[in-house]
């Protein structure tokens, strides 16, 4: 197996990487996220391997744990789309749609006492000249009512549905985890429509950052 495993949630986020890096599907590797996305699975190559795990934490954690057990990659890179909170929490330099960020802290929002049950996880950051961001993970999209909670991490910049569980898994295995996110939408009721509009151009910007990560982390 290649030293670096890139983990993405969905076909739309990951199949372009298969073509980009000339990867071949590992037919003996099965994920348990259902068959609604036929491209889910492990794709292998010389520079990196790509795992398309299925959306939500439990699918990503289970598939990545199987990869770690079988192939022992030296590092993992989480790559994929996210939504931005914009300036709703008073941030002056919030990530904008089609921007690319590297994640420095991972939070989770949908547990009431988040400081007790789900403390923040710190991720190593590769110097790529990108803005750093705090990513908030939930098992669903956040709602306006969630922001009234004293436990909601209001220093979050972007939101996804997988990173926190993956960060815990990597700590357990003592494997470095980097995360590159490209912003496709504002978090909110227009998110799905904006995602469809912006995912292709935003993903293209993300590819460039991902290639830089692979170059930097592969250096001895």
PDB file of C-alpha atoms in Angstrom:
ATOM      1  CA  UNK A   1       0.000   0.000   0.000  1.00  0.00           C
ATOM      2  CA  UNK A   2       1.113   3.585  -0.604  1.00  0.00           C
ATOM      3  CA  UNK A   3       2.288   5.567   2.430  1.00  0.00           C
ATOM      4  CA  UNK A   4      -0.622   8.009   2.190  1.00  0.00           C
ATOM      5  CA  UNK A   5      -4.306   7.125   2.370  1.00  0.00           C
ATOM      6  CA  UNK A   6      -6.747   9.809   1.186  1.00  0.00           C
ATOM      7  CA  UNK A   7     -10.190   9.372   2.730  1.00  0.00           C
ATOM      8  CA  UNK A   8     -13.293  10.961   1.187  1.00  0.00           C
ATOM      9  CA  UNK A   9     -16.957  10.428   1.910  1.00  0.00           C
ATOM     10  CA  UNK A  10     -18.752  10.278  -1.430  1.00  0.00           C
ATOM     11  CA  UNK A  11     -18.291   9.421  -5.094  1.00  0.00           C
ATOM     12  CA  UNK A  12     -18.662  13.035  -6.124  1.00  0.00           C
ATOM     13  CA  UNK A  13     -15.767  13.975  -3.864  1.00  0.00           C
ATOM     14  CA  UNK A  14     -13.549  10.991  -4.646  1.00  0.00           C
ATOM     15  CA  UNK A  15     -13.918   9.521  -8.135  1.00  0.00           C
ATOM     16  CA  UNK A  16     -12.128  12.484  -9.712  1.00  0.00           C
ATOM     17  CA  UNK A  17      -9.087  11.600  -7.611  1.00  0.00           C
ATOM     18  CA  UNK A  18      -9.148   8.074  -9.020  1.00  0.00           C
ATOM     19  CA  UNK A  19      -8.723   9.501 -12.514  1.00  0.00           C
ATOM     20  CA  UNK A  20      -6.323  12.232 -11.375  1.00  0.00           C
ATOM     21  CA  UNK A  21      -3.872   9.759  -9.849  1.00  0.00           C
ATOM     22  CA  UNK A  22      -4.498   6.797 -12.171  1.00  0.00           C
ATOM     23  CA  UNK A  23      -5.675   4.475  -9.407  1.00  0.00           C
ATOM     24  CA  UNK A  24      -7.033   0.934  -9.685  1.00  0.00           C
ATOM     25  CA  UNK A  25      -9.904  -0.423  -7.629  1.00  0.00           C
ATOM     26  CA  UNK A  26      -9.110  -3.063  -4.993  1.00  0.00           C
ATOM     27  CA  UNK A  27     -11.819  -5.614  -5.771  1.00  0.00           C
ATOM     28  CA  UNK A  28     -11.260  -7.517  -2.525  1.00  0.00           C
ATOM     29  CA  UNK A  29     -11.953  -4.486  -0.306  1.00  0.00           C
ATOM     30  CA  UNK A  30     -15.601  -4.080   0.685  1.00  0.00           C
ATOM     31  CA  UNK A  31     -17.204  -1.163   2.520  1.00  0.00           C
ATOM     32  CA  UNK A  32     -20.480  -1.450   4.416  1.00  0.00           C
ATOM     33  CA  UNK A  33     -22.203   1.794   3.391  1.00  0.00           C
ATOM     34  CA  UNK A  34     -24.772   0.246   1.039  1.00  0.00           C
ATOM     35  CA  UNK A  35     -24.865   0.094  -2.757  1.00  0.00           C
ATOM     36  CA  UNK A  36     -26.534   3.414  -3.610  1.00  0.00           C
ATOM     37  CA  UNK A  37     -23.076   4.681  -4.614  1.00  0.00           C
ATOM     38  CA  UNK A  38     -21.430   1.987  -6.717  1.00  0.00           C
ATOM     39  CA  UNK A  39     -18.028   3.701  -6.614  1.00  0.00           C
ATOM     40  CA  UNK A  40     -17.487   3.298  -2.865  1.00  0.00           C
ATOM     41  CA  UNK A  41     -14.345   1.347  -2.058  1.00  0.00           C
ATOM     42  CA  UNK A  42     -10.547   1.433  -2.053  1.00  0.00           C
ATOM     43  CA  UNK A  43      -8.487   2.571  -5.047  1.00  0.00           C
ATOM     44  CA  UNK A  44      -4.760   1.908  -5.024  1.00  0.00           C
ATOM     45  CA  UNK A  45      -1.730   3.491  -6.642  1.00  0.00           C
ATOM     46  CA  UNK A  46       1.959   4.263  -6.201  1.00  0.00           C
ATOM     47  CA  UNK A  47       1.654   7.850  -4.941  1.00  0.00           C
ATOM     48  CA  UNK A  48      -1.404   7.408  -2.755  1.00  0.00           C
ATOM     49  CA  UNK A  49      -4.467   5.279  -2.154  1.00  0.00           C
ATOM     50  CA  UNK A  50      -7.994   6.691  -2.094  1.00  0.00           C
ATOM     51  CA  UNK A  51     -10.783   5.341   0.101  1.00  0.00           C
ATOM     52  CA  UNK A  52     -14.351   6.397  -0.731  1.00  0.00           C
ATOM     53  CA  UNK A  53     -16.079   5.389   2.475  1.00  0.00           C
ATOM     54  CA  UNK A  54     -19.678   6.535   2.295  1.00  0.00           C
ATOM     55  CA  UNK A  55     -21.182   9.573   4.017  1.00  0.00           C
ATOM     56  CA  UNK A  56     -21.373   9.918   7.843  1.00  0.00           C
ATOM     57  CA  UNK A  57     -18.836   9.224  10.571  1.00  0.00           C
ATOM     58  CA  UNK A  58     -19.653   5.571  11.200  1.00  0.00           C
ATOM     59  CA  UNK A  59     -19.068   4.641   7.551  1.00  0.00           C
ATOM     60  CA  UNK A  60     -15.817   6.587   7.302  1.00  0.00           C
ATOM     61  CA  UNK A  61     -14.468   5.285  10.612  1.00  0.00           C
ATOM     62  CA  UNK A  62     -15.320   1.658   9.842  1.00  0.00           C
ATOM     63  CA  UNK A  63     -13.814   1.691   6.338  1.00  0.00           C
ATOM     64  CA  UNK A  64     -10.702   3.584   7.447  1.00  0.00           C
ATOM     65  CA  UNK A  65     -10.163   1.247  10.404  1.00  0.00           C
ATOM     66  CA  UNK A  66     -10.193  -1.703   7.986  1.00  0.00           C
ATOM     67  CA  UNK A  67      -7.588   0.047   5.815  1.00  0.00           C
ATOM     68  CA  UNK A  68      -5.409   0.765   8.842  1.00  0.00           C
ATOM     69  CA  UNK A  69      -5.654  -2.846   9.972  1.00  0.00           C
ATOM     70  CA  UNK A  70      -4.832  -4.325   6.566  1.00  0.00           C
ATOM     71  CA  UNK A  71      -2.345  -1.911   5.056  1.00  0.00           C
ATOM     72  CA  UNK A  72      -0.863   0.312   7.817  1.00  0.00           C
ATOM     73  CA  UNK A  73      -0.543   3.619   5.927  1.00  0.00           C
ATOM     74  CA  UNK A  74       1.889   6.109   7.472  1.00  0.00           C
ATOM     75  CA  UNK A  75      -0.484   9.069   7.154  1.00  0.00           C
ATOM     76  CA  UNK A  76      -4.113   9.806   6.353  1.00  0.00           C
ATOM     77  CA  UNK A  77      -5.511  12.843   4.544  1.00  0.00           C
ATOM     78  CA  UNK A  78      -9.199  13.640   4.826  1.00  0.00           C
ATOM     79  CA  UNK A  79     -10.369  15.495   1.698  1.00  0.00           C
ATOM     80  CA  UNK A  80     -13.808  16.769   0.832  1.00  0.00           C
ATOM     81  CA  UNK A  81     -16.537  19.351   0.713  1.00  0.00           C
ATOM     82  CA  UNK A  82     -17.806  21.447   3.594  1.00  0.00           C
ATOM     83  CA  UNK A  83     -20.180  24.302   4.335  1.00  0.00           C
ATOM     84  CA  UNK A  84     -19.173  27.651   5.810  1.00  0.00           C
ATOM     85  CA  UNK A  85     -20.805  29.454   8.737  1.00  0.00           C
ATOM     86  CA  UNK A  86     -19.818  32.790   7.206  1.00  0.00           C
ATOM     87  CA  UNK A  87     -19.908  35.624   9.713  1.00  0.00           C
ATOM     88  CA  UNK A  88     -22.887  34.357  11.734  1.00  0.00           C
ATOM     89  CA  UNK A  89     -20.657  33.957  14.804  1.00  0.00           C
ATOM     90  CA  UNK A  90     -18.926  37.305  14.325  1.00  0.00           C
ATOM     91  CA  UNK A  91     -15.922  36.073  12.356  1.00  0.00           C
ATOM     92  CA  UNK A  92     -14.344  38.742  10.161  1.00  0.00           C
ATOM     93  CA  UNK A  93     -12.378  36.384   7.903  1.00  0.00           C
ATOM     94  CA  UNK A  94     -14.757  33.465   7.429  1.00  0.00           C
ATOM     95  CA  UNK A  95     -14.083  31.006   4.565  1.00  0.00           C
ATOM     96  CA  UNK A  96     -15.992  31.829   1.387  1.00  0.00           C
ATOM     97  CA  UNK A  97     -17.579  29.491  -1.158  1.00  0.00           C
ATOM     98  CA  UNK A  98     -14.959  27.893  -3.469  1.00  0.00           C
ATOM     99  CA  UNK A  99     -12.138  28.636  -1.008  1.00  0.00           C
ATOM    100  CA  UNK A 100      -9.874  25.860   0.294  1.00  0.00           C
ATOM    101  CA  UNK A 101      -8.821  25.519   3.938  1.00  0.00           C
ATOM    102  CA  UNK A 102      -6.692  23.210   6.029  1.00  0.00           C
ATOM    103  CA  UNK A 103      -8.300  22.098   9.272  1.00  0.00           C
ATOM    104  CA  UNK A 104      -6.469  22.728  12.539  1.00  0.00           C
ATOM    105  CA  UNK A 105      -9.178  21.783  15.075  1.00  0.00           C
ATOM    106  CA  UNK A 106     -12.062  19.325  14.900  1.00  0.00           C
ATOM    107  CA  UNK A 107     -15.248  19.778  16.960  1.00  0.00           C
ATOM    108  CA  UNK A 108     -18.578  17.980  17.218  1.00  0.00           C
ATOM    109  CA  UNK A 109     -21.873  19.790  17.789  1.00  0.00           C
ATOM    110  CA  UNK A 110     -24.787  17.396  18.332  1.00  0.00           C
ATOM    111  CA  UNK A 111     -23.949  16.196  21.843  1.00  0.00           C
ATOM    112  CA  UNK A 112     -25.173  18.471  24.643  1.00  0.00           C
ATOM    113  CA  UNK A 113     -22.146  18.465  26.941  1.00  0.00           C
ATOM    114  CA  UNK A 114     -19.517  18.650  24.223  1.00  0.00           C
ATOM    115  CA  UNK A 115     -16.632  19.627  26.515  1.00  0.00           C
ATOM    116  CA  UNK A 116     -17.121  16.462  28.593  1.00  0.00           C
ATOM    117  CA  UNK A 117     -18.003  13.886  25.934  1.00  0.00           C
ATOM    118  CA  UNK A 118     -16.349  15.260  22.823  1.00  0.00           C
ATOM    119  CA  UNK A 119     -13.366  17.512  23.546  1.00  0.00           C
ATOM    120  CA  UNK A 120     -11.776  19.302  20.561  1.00  0.00           C
ATOM    121  CA  UNK A 121      -9.185  17.372  18.553  1.00  0.00           C
ATOM    122  CA  UNK A 122      -6.089  19.126  17.212  1.00  0.00           C
ATOM    123  CA  UNK A 123      -4.855  18.188  13.727  1.00  0.00           C
ATOM    124  CA  UNK A 124      -1.343  18.755  12.349  1.00  0.00           C
ATOM    125  CA  UNK A 125      -1.235  21.495   9.716  1.00  0.00           C
ATOM    126  CA  UNK A 126       1.036  21.432   6.662  1.00  0.00           C
ATOM    127  CA  UNK A 127       2.249  24.872   5.574  1.00  0.00           C
ATOM    128  CA  UNK A 128       0.567  25.305   2.192  1.00  0.00           C
ATOM    129  CA  UNK A 129      -0.188  29.011   2.339  1.00  0.00           C
ATOM    130  CA  UNK A 130      -3.845  28.181   3.010  1.00  0.00           C
ATOM    131  CA  UNK A 131      -6.093  29.633   5.668  1.00  0.00           C
ATOM    132  CA  UNK A 132      -6.583  27.358   8.667  1.00  0.00           C
ATOM    133  CA  UNK A 133     -10.092  26.625   9.898  1.00  0.00           C
ATOM    134  CA  UNK A 134     -11.944  24.892  12.705  1.00  0.00           C
ATOM    135  CA  UNK A 135     -14.317  22.201  11.443  1.00  0.00           C
ATOM    136  CA  UNK A 136     -17.518  21.252  13.271  1.00  0.00           C
ATOM    137  CA  UNK A 137     -18.874  17.748  12.614  1.00  0.00           C
ATOM    138  CA  UNK A 138     -22.429  16.573  13.115  1.00  0.00           C
ATOM    139  CA  UNK A 139     -24.485  13.538  12.220  1.00  0.00           C
ATOM    140  CA  UNK A 140     -26.888  15.968  10.525  1.00  0.00           C
ATOM    141  CA  UNK A 141     -26.764  19.520   9.214  1.00  0.00           C
ATOM    142  CA  UNK A 142     -26.866  22.072  12.019  1.00  0.00           C
ATOM    143  CA  UNK A 143     -29.954  24.231  12.492  1.00  0.00           C
ATOM    144  CA  UNK A 144     -30.474  27.756  13.798  1.00  0.00           C
ATOM    145  CA  UNK A 145     -31.856  26.282  17.022  1.00  0.00           C
ATOM    146  CA  UNK A 146     -28.528  24.506  17.636  1.00  0.00           C
ATOM    147  CA  UNK A 147     -26.699  27.824  17.886  1.00  0.00           C
ATOM    148  CA  UNK A 148     -28.633  28.793  21.030  1.00  0.00           C
ATOM    149  CA  UNK A 149     -26.879  26.035  22.980  1.00  0.00           C
ATOM    150  CA  UNK A 150     -23.977  27.100  25.201  1.00  0.00           C
ATOM    151  CA  UNK A 151     -22.222  23.950  24.009  1.00  0.00           C
ATOM    152  CA  UNK A 152     -22.261  24.745  20.299  1.00  0.00           C
ATOM    153  CA  UNK A 153     -18.640  25.459  19.208  1.00  0.00           C
ATOM    154  CA  UNK A 154     -19.065  29.012  17.952  1.00  0.00           C
ATOM    155  CA  UNK A 155     -15.399  29.318  16.985  1.00  0.00           C
ATOM    156  CA  UNK A 156     -16.139  26.871  14.170  1.00  0.00           C
ATOM    157  CA  UNK A 157     -15.604  28.099  10.629  1.00  0.00           C
ATOM    158  CA  UNK A 158     -16.902  25.187   8.524  1.00  0.00           C
ATOM    159  CA  UNK A 159     -19.105  22.119   8.968  1.00  0.00           C
ATOM    160  CA  UNK A 160     -18.887  18.532   7.726  1.00  0.00           C
ATOM    161  CA  UNK A 161     -20.288  15.120   8.707  1.00  0.00           C
ATOM    162  CA  UNK A 162     -17.223  12.888   9.191  1.00  0.00           C
ATOM    163  CA  UNK A 163     -14.028  14.524  10.456  1.00  0.00           C
ATOM    164  CA  UNK A 164     -14.446  14.305  14.225  1.00  0.00           C
ATOM    165  CA  UNK A 165     -14.854  10.529  14.349  1.00  0.00           C
ATOM    166  CA  UNK A 166     -11.943  10.102  11.943  1.00  0.00           C
ATOM    167  CA  UNK A 167      -9.756  12.297  14.164  1.00  0.00           C
ATOM    168  CA  UNK A 168     -10.531  10.100  17.182  1.00  0.00           C
ATOM    169  CA  UNK A 169      -9.695   6.990  15.175  1.00  0.00           C
ATOM    170  CA  UNK A 170      -6.347   8.400  14.041  1.00  0.00           C
ATOM    171  CA  UNK A 171      -5.431   9.312  17.610  1.00  0.00           C
ATOM    172  CA  UNK A 172      -6.240   5.741  18.623  1.00  0.00           C
ATOM    173  CA  UNK A 173      -3.923   4.332  15.946  1.00  0.00           C
ATOM    174  CA  UNK A 174      -1.290   7.098  16.417  1.00  0.00           C
ATOM    175  CA  UNK A 175      -1.399   7.884  12.695  1.00  0.00           C
ATOM    176  CA  UNK A 176      -1.050  11.536  11.553  1.00  0.00           C
ATOM    177  CA  UNK A 177      -4.236  12.988  10.079  1.00  0.00           C
ATOM    178  CA  UNK A 178      -4.366  16.042   7.811  1.00  0.00           C
ATOM    179  CA  UNK A 179      -7.601  17.530   6.512  1.00  0.00           C
ATOM    180  CA  UNK A 180      -8.143  19.654   3.406  1.00  0.00           C
ATOM    181  CA  UNK A 181     -11.659  21.005   2.844  1.00  0.00           C
ATOM    182  CA  UNK A 182     -13.105  22.953  -0.062  1.00  0.00           C
ATOM    183  CA  UNK A 183     -16.146  25.139   0.615  1.00  0.00           C
ATOM    184  CA  UNK A 184     -19.201  24.453  -1.543  1.00  0.00           C
ATOM    185  CA  UNK A 185     -22.022  26.187   0.314  1.00  0.00           C
ATOM    186  CA  UNK A 186     -23.252  28.258   3.209  1.00  0.00           C
ATOM    187  CA  UNK A 187     -24.543  26.173   6.111  1.00  0.00           C
ATOM    188  CA  UNK A 188     -28.315  26.563   5.956  1.00  0.00           C
ATOM    189  CA  UNK A 189     -31.445  25.841   3.933  1.00  0.00           C
ATOM    190  CA  UNK A 190     -29.821  26.725   0.581  1.00  0.00           C
ATOM    191  CA  UNK A 191     -26.875  24.431   1.207  1.00  0.00           C
ATOM    192  CA  UNK A 192     -27.854  21.555  -1.063  1.00  0.00           C
ATOM    193  CA  UNK A 193     -28.600  23.810  -4.030  1.00  0.00           C
ATOM    194  CA  UNK A 194     -25.328  25.711  -3.539  1.00  0.00           C
ATOM    195  CA  UNK A 195     -23.408  22.461  -3.205  1.00  0.00           C
ATOM    196  CA  UNK A 196     -24.609  21.261  -6.593  1.00  0.00           C
ATOM    197  CA  UNK A 197     -23.666  24.596  -8.165  1.00  0.00           C
ATOM    198  CA  UNK A 198     -20.205  24.958  -6.655  1.00  0.00           C
ATOM    199  CA  UNK A 199     -18.896  21.444  -6.027  1.00  0.00           C
ATOM    200  CA  UNK A 200     -17.068  21.051  -9.355  1.00  0.00           C
ATOM    201  CA  UNK A 201     -15.107  24.344  -9.368  1.00  0.00           C
ATOM    202  CA  UNK A 202     -14.458  24.167  -5.607  1.00  0.00           C
ATOM    203  CA  UNK A 203     -13.230  20.582  -5.899  1.00  0.00           C
ATOM    204  CA  UNK A 204     -10.831  21.624  -8.659  1.00  0.00           C
ATOM    205  CA  UNK A 205      -9.218  24.168  -6.313  1.00  0.00           C
ATOM    206  CA  UNK A 206      -9.077  21.466  -3.654  1.00  0.00           C
ATOM    207  CA  UNK A 207      -7.143  19.112  -5.941  1.00  0.00           C
ATOM    208  CA  UNK A 208      -4.269  21.574  -6.193  1.00  0.00           C
ATOM    209  CA  UNK A 209      -4.038  21.874  -2.416  1.00  0.00           C
ATOM    210  CA  UNK A 210      -4.216  18.110  -2.023  1.00  0.00           C
ATOM    211  CA  UNK A 211      -1.325  17.584  -4.441  1.00  0.00           C
ATOM    212  CA  UNK A 212       0.709  20.061  -2.398  1.00  0.00           C
ATOM    213  CA  UNK A 213      -0.097  18.132   0.779  1.00  0.00           C
ATOM    214  CA  UNK A 214       1.060  14.887  -0.804  1.00  0.00           C
ATOM    215  CA  UNK A 215       4.299  16.544  -1.910  1.00  0.00           C
ATOM    216  CA  UNK A 216       4.972  18.047   1.508  1.00  0.00           C
ATOM    217  CA  UNK A 217       4.096  15.013   3.618  1.00  0.00           C
ATOM    218  CA  UNK A 218       6.083  12.641   1.366  1.00  0.00           C
ATOM    219  CA  UNK A 219       9.322  14.502   1.986  1.00  0.00           C
ATOM    220  CA  UNK A 220      11.716  12.585   4.265  1.00  0.00           C
TER     221      UNK A 220
END
